PDB file of C-alpha atoms in Angstrom:
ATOM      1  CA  UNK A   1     -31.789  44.483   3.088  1.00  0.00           C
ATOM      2  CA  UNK A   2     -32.961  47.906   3.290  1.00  0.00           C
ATOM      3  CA  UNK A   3     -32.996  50.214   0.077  1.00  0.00           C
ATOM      4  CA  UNK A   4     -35.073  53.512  -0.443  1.00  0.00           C
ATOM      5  CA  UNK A   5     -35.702  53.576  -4.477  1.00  0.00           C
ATOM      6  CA  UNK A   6     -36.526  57.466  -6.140  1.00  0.00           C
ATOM      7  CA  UNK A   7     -37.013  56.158  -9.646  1.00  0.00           C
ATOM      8  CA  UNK A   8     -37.246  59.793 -11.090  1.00  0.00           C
ATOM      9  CA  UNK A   9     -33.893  60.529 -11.563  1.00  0.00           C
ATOM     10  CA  UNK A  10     -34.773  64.397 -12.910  1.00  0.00           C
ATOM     11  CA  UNK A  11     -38.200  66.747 -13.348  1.00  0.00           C
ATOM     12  CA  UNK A  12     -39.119  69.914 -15.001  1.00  0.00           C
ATOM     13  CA  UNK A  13     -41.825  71.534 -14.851  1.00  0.00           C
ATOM     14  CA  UNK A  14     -42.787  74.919 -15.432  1.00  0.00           C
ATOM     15  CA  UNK A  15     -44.183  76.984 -12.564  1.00  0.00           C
ATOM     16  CA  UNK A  16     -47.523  76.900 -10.558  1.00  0.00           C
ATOM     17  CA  UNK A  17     -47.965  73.181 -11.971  1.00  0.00           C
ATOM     18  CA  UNK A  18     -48.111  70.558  -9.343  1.00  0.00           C
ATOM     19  CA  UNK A  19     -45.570  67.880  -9.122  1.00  0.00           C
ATOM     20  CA  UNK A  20     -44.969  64.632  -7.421  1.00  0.00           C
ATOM     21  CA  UNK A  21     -41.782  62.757  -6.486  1.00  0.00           C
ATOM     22  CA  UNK A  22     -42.074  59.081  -5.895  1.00  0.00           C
ATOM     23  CA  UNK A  23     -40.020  57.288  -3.220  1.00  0.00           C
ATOM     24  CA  UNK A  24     -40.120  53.901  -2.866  1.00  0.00           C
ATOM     25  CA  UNK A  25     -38.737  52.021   0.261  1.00  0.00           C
ATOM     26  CA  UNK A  26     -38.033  47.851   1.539  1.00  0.00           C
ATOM     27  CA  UNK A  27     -38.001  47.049   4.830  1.00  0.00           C
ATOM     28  CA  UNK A  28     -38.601  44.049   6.890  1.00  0.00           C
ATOM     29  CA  UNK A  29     -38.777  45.989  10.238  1.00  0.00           C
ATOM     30  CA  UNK A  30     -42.059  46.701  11.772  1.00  0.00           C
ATOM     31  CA  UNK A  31     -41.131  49.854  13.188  1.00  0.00           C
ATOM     32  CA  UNK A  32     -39.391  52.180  10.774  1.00  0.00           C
ATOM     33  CA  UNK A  33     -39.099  55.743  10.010  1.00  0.00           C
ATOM     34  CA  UNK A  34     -39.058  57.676   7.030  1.00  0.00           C
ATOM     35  CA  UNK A  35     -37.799  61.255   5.806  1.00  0.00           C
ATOM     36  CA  UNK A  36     -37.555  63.669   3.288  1.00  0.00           C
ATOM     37  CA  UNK A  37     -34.805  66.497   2.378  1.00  0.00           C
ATOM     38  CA  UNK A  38     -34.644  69.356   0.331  1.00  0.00           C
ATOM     39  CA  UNK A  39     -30.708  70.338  -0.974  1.00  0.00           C
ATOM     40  CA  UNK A  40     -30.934  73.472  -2.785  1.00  0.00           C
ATOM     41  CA  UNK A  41     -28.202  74.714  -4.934  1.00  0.00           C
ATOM     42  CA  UNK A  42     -26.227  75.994  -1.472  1.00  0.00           C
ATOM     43  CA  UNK A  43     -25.596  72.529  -0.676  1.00  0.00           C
ATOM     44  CA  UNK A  44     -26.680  72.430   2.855  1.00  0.00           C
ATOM     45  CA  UNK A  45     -29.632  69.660   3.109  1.00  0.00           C
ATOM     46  CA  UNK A  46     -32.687  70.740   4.847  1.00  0.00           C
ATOM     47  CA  UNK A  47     -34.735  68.219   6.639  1.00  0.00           C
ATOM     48  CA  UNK A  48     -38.428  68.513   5.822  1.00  0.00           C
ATOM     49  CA  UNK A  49     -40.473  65.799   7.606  1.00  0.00           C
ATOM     50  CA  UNK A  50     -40.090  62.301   9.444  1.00  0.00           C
ATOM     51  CA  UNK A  51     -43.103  60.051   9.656  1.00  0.00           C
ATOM     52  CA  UNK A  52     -43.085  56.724  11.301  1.00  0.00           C
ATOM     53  CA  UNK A  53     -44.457  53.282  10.211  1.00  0.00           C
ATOM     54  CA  UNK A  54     -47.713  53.633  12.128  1.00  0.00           C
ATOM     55  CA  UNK A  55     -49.004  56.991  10.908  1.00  0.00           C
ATOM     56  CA  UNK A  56     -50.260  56.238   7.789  1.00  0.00           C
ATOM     57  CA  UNK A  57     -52.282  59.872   7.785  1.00  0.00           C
ATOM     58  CA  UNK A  58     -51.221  61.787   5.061  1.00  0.00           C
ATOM     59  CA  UNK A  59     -50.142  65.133   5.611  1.00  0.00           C
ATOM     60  CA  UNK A  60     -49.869  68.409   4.237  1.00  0.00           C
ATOM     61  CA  UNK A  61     -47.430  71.712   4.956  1.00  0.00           C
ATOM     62  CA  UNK A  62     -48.439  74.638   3.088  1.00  0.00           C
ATOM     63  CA  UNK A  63     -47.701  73.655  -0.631  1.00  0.00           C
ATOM     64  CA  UNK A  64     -46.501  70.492   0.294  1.00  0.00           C
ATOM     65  CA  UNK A  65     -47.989  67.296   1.345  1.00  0.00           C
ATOM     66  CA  UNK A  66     -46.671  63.305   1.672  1.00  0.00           C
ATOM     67  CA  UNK A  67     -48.646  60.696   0.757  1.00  0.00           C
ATOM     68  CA  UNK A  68     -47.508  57.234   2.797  1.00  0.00           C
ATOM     69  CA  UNK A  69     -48.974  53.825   2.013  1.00  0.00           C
ATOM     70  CA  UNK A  70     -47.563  51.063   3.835  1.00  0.00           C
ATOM     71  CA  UNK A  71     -49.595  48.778   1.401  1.00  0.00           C
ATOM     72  CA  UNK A  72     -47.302  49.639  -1.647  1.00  0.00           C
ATOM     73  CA  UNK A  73     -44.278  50.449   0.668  1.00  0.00           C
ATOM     74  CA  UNK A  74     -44.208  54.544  -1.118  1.00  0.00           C
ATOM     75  CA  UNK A  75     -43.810  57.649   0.490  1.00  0.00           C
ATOM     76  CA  UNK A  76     -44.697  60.364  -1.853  1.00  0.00           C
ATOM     77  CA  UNK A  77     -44.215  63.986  -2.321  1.00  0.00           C
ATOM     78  CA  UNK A  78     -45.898  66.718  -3.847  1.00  0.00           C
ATOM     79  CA  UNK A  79     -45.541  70.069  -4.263  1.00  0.00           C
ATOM     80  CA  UNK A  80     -48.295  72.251  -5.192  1.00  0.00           C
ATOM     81  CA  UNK A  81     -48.320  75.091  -7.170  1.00  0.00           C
ATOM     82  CA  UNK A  82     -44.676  75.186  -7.311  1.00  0.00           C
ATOM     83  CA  UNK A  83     -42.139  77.534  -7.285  1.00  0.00           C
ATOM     84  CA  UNK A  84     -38.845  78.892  -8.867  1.00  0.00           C
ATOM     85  CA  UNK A  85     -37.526  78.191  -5.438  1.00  0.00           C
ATOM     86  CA  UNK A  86     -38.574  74.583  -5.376  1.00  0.00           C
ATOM     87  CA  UNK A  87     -35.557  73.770  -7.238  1.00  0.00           C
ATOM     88  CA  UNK A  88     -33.539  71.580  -5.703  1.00  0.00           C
ATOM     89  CA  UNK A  89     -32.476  68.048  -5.562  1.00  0.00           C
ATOM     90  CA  UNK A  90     -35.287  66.149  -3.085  1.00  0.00           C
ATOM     91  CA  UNK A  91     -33.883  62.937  -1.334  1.00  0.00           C
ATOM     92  CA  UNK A  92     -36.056  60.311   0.600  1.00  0.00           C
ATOM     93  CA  UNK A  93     -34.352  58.237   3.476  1.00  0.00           C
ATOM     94  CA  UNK A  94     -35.296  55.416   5.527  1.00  0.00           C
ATOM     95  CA  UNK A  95     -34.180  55.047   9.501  1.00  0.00           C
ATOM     96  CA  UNK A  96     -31.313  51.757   9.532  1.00  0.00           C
ATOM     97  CA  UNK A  97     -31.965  49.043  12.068  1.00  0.00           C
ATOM     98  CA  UNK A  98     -29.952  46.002  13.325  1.00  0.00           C
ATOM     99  CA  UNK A  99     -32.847  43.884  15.147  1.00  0.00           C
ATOM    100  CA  UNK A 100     -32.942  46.234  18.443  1.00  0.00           C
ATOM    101  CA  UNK A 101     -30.212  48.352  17.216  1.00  0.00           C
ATOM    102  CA  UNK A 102     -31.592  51.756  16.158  1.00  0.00           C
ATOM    103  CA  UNK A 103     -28.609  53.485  15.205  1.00  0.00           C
ATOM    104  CA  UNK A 104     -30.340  56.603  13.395  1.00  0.00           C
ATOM    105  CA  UNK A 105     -28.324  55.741  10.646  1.00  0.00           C
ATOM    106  CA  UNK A 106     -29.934  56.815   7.281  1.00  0.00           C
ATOM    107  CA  UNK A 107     -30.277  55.388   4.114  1.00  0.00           C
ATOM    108  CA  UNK A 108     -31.078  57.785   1.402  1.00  0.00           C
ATOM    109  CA  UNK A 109     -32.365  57.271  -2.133  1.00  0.00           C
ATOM    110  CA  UNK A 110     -30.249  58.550  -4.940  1.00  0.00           C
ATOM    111  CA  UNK A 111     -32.419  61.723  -5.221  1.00  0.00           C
ATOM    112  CA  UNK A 112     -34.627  63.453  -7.756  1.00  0.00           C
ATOM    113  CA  UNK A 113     -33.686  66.656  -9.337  1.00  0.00           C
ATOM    114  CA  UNK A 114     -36.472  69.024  -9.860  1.00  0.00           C
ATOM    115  CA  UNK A 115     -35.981  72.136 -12.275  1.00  0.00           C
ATOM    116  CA  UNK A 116     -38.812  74.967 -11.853  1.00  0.00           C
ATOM    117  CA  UNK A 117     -38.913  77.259 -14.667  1.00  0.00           C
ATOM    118  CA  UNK A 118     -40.501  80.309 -14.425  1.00  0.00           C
TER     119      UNK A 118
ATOM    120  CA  UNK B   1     -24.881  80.359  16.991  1.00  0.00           C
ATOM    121  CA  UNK B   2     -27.165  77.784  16.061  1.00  0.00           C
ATOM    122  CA  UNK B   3     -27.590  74.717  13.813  1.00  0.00           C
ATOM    123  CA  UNK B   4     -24.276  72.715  11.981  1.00  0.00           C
ATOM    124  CA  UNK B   5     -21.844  74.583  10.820  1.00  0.00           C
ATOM    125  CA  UNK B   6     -18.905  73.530   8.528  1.00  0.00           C
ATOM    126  CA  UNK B   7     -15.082  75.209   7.962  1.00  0.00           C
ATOM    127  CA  UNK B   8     -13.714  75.712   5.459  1.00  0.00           C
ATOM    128  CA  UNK B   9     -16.923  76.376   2.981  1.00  0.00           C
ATOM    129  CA  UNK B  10     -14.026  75.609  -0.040  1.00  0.00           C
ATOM    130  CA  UNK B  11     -10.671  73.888   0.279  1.00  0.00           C
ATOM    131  CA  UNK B  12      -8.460  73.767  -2.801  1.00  0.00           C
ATOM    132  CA  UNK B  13      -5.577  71.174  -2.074  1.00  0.00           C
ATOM    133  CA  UNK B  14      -2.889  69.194  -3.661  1.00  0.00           C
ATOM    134  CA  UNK B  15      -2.588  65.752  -3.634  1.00  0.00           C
ATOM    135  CA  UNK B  16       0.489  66.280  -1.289  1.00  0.00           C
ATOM    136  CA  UNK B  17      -1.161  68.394   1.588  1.00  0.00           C
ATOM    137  CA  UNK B  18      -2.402  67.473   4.553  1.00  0.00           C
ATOM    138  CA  UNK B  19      -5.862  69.744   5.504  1.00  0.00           C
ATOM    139  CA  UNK B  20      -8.802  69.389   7.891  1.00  0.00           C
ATOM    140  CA  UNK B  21     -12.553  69.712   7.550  1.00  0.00           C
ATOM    141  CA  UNK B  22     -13.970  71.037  11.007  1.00  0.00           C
ATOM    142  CA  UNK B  23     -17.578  70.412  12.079  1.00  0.00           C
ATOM    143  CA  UNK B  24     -19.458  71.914  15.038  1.00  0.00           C
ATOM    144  CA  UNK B  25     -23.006  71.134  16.327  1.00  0.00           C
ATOM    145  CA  UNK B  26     -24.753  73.372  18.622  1.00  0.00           C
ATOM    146  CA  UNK B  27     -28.051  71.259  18.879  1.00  0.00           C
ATOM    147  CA  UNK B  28     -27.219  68.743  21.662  1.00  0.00           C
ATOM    148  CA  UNK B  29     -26.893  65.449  19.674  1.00  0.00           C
ATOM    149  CA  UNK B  30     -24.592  62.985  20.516  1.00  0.00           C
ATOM    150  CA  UNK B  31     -24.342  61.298  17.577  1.00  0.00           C
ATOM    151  CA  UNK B  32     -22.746  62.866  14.180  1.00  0.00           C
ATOM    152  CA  UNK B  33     -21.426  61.932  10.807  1.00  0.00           C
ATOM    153  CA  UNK B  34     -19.954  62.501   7.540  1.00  0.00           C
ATOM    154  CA  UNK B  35     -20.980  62.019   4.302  1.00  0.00           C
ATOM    155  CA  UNK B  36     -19.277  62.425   0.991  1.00  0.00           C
ATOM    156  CA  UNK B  37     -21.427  63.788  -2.190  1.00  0.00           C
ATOM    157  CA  UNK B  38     -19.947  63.676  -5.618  1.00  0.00           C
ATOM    158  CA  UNK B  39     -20.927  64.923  -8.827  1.00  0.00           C
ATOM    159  CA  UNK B  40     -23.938  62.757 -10.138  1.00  0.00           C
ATOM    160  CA  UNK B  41     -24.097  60.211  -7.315  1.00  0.00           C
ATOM    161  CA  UNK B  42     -25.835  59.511  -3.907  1.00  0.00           C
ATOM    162  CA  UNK B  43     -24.971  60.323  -0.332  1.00  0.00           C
ATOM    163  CA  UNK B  44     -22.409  58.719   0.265  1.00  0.00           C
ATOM    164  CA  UNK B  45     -22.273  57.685   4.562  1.00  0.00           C
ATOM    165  CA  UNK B  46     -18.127  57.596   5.305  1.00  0.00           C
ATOM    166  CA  UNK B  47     -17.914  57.728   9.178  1.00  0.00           C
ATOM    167  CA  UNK B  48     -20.699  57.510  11.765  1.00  0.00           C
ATOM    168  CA  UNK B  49     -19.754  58.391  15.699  1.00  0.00           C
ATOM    169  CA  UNK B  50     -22.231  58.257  18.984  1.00  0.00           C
ATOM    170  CA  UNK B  51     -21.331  59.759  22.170  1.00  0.00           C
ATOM    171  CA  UNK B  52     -17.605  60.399  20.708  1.00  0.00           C
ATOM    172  CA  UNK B  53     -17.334  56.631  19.839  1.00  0.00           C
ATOM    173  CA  UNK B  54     -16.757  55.336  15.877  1.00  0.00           C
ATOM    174  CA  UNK B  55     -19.374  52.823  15.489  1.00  0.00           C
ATOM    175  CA  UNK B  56     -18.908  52.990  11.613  1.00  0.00           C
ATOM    176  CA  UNK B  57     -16.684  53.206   9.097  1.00  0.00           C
ATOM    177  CA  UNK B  58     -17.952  52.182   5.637  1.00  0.00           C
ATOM    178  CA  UNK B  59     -14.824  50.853   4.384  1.00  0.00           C
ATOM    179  CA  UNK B  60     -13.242  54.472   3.593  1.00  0.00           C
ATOM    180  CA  UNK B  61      -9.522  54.644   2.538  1.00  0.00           C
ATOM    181  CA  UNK B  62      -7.274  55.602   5.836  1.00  0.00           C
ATOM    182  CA  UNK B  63      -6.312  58.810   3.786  1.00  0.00           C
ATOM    183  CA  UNK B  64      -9.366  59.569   5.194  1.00  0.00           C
ATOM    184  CA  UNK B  65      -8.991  60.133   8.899  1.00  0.00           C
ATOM    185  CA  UNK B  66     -11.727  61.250  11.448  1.00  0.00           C
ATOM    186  CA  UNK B  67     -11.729  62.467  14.838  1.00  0.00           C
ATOM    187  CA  UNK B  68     -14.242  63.494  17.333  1.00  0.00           C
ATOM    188  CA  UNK B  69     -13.321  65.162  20.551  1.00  0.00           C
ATOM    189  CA  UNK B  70     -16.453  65.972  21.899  1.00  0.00           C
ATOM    190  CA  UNK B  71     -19.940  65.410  20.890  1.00  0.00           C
ATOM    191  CA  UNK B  72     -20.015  68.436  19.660  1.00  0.00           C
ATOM    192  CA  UNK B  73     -17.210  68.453  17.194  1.00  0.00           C
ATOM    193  CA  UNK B  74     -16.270  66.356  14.448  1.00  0.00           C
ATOM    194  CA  UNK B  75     -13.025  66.969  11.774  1.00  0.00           C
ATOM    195  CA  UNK B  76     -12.035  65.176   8.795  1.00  0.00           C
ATOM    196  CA  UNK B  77      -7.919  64.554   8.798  1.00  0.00           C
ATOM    197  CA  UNK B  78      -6.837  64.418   4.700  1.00  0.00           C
ATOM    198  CA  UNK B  79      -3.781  63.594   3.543  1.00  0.00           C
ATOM    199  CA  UNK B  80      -2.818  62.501   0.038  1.00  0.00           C
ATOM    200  CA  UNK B  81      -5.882  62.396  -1.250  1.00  0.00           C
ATOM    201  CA  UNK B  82      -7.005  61.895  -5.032  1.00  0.00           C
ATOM    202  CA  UNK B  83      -8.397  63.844  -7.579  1.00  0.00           C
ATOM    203  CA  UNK B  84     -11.370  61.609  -7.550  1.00  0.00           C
ATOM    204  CA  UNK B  85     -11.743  62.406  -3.587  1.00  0.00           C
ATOM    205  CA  UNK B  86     -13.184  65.978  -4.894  1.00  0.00           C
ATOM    206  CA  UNK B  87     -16.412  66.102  -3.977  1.00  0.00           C
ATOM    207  CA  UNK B  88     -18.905  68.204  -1.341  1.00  0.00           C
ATOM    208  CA  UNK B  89     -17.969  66.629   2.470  1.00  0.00           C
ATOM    209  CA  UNK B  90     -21.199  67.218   4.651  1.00  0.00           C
ATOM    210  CA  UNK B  91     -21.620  66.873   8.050  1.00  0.00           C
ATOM    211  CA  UNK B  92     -24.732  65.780  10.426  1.00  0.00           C
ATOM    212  CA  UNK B  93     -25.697  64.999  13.536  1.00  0.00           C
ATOM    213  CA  UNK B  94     -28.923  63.968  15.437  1.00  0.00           C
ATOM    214  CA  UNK B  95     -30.347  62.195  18.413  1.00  0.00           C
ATOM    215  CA  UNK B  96     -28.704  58.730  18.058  1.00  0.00           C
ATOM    216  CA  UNK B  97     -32.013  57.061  17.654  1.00  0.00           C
ATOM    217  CA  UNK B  98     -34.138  55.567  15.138  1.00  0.00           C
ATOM    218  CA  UNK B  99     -36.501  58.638  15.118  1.00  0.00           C
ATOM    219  CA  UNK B 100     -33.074  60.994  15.376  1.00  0.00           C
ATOM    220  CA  UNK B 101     -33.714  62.860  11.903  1.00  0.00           C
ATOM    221  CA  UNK B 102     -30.048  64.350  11.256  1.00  0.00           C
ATOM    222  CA  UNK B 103     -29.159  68.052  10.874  1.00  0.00           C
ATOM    223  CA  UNK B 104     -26.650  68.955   8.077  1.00  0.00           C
ATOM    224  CA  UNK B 105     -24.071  71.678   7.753  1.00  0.00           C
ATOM    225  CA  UNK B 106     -23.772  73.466   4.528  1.00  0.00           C
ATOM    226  CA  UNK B 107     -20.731  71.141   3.325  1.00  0.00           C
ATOM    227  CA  UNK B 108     -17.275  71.844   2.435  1.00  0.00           C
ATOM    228  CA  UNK B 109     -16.102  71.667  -1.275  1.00  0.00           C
ATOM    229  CA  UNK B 110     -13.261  69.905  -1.714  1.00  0.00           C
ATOM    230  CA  UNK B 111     -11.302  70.150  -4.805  1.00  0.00           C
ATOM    231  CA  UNK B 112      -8.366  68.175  -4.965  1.00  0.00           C
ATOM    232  CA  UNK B 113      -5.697  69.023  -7.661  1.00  0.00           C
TER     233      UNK B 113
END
């Protein structure tokens, strides 16, 4: 079965610190693809990036960069230097597939909360 | 206009009414959805239709009831729904593909007295 795991269930921190959400994912498919969202207060959830099972290069977006290692099945993120605006509720998803089926069907983690305080 | 947009924003309803959450994509996916998001828990995934076809329905109650004319538009049929069914409704759609990250509207919350 397929499951995408965000173990920290809230974080504070105060601003300009760095901070890292974990997401942990299972899979048996060899070709998979994973995501991250940002919901802010408003509601609305804002896709930030997709990367697929065979581009384990790490990459980075202004303050923020993802860490993915297929060896311990994570897909990290970390904000840098954060901000009051950071705050939001981050959620990690995994692409669903039935054998040849790709039904771009998500499966999301239950989210992490992270406060910013200025 | 662009994006996913959702109507109403808020719905206040009794438990006797009969309302409708609309949903409109203007990024040319043919494959959209609905989620439901209560207080303290995950996404929850209630319908899932490609090209105007259901291909899921994760065991929602049928006071529940969607409808998709078009790939462009989904609604949400209620009808004596529970107190417990308050929660934020969102909407997505993407590419109906395993690389297909979805778009989501801003959500409608629903408050059900």
């Amino acid at each position: 079965a397929q499951k995408v795991t965000q173990a920290q269930t809230e974080i504070s921190v105060v601003e300009k610190e760095d901070v890292t959400l974990d997401c942990v994912y299972e899979t048996r498919d060899t070709t998979y693809y994973l995501f991250w969202y940002k919901q802010p207060p408003s509601g609305e959830l804002v896709f930030l990036i997709r990367r697929n099972s065979f581009d384990e290069q790490n990459e980075i977006s202004g303050r923020y960069s993802w860490n993915f290692q297929k060896s311990t099945s994570s897909f990290n993120f970390t904000i840098t230097a954060s901000q009051v605006v950071d705050s939001a509720v981050y959620f990690c998803a995994l692409s669903e597939t039935h054998g040849s089926s790709n039904t771009g069907k998500l499966i999301f983690g239950q989210g992490t909360t992270l406060q910013v305080k200025p | 206009e662009t994006g996913v947009t959702q109507t109403p924003r808020h719905l206040v309803m009794g438990m006797t009414n009969k309302k409708s959450l609309k949903c409109e994509q203007h990024l040319g996916h043919n494959a959209m959805y609905w989620y439901k998001q209560s207080a303290k828990k995950p996404l929850e995934l209630m319908f899932v239709y490609n090209f105007k076809e259901q291909t899921e329905n994760n065991s929602v109650p049928s006071r529940f009831s969607p409808e998709c004319p078009n790939s462009s538009h989904l609604f949400l049929h209620l009808h004596t729904l529970q107190p417990e069914d308050s929660a934020l409704y969102l909407c997505a759609s993407s590419h109906p593909s395993i690389r297909g990250e979805q778009y989501f509207g801003p959500g409608t919350r629903l408050t059900v007295t």
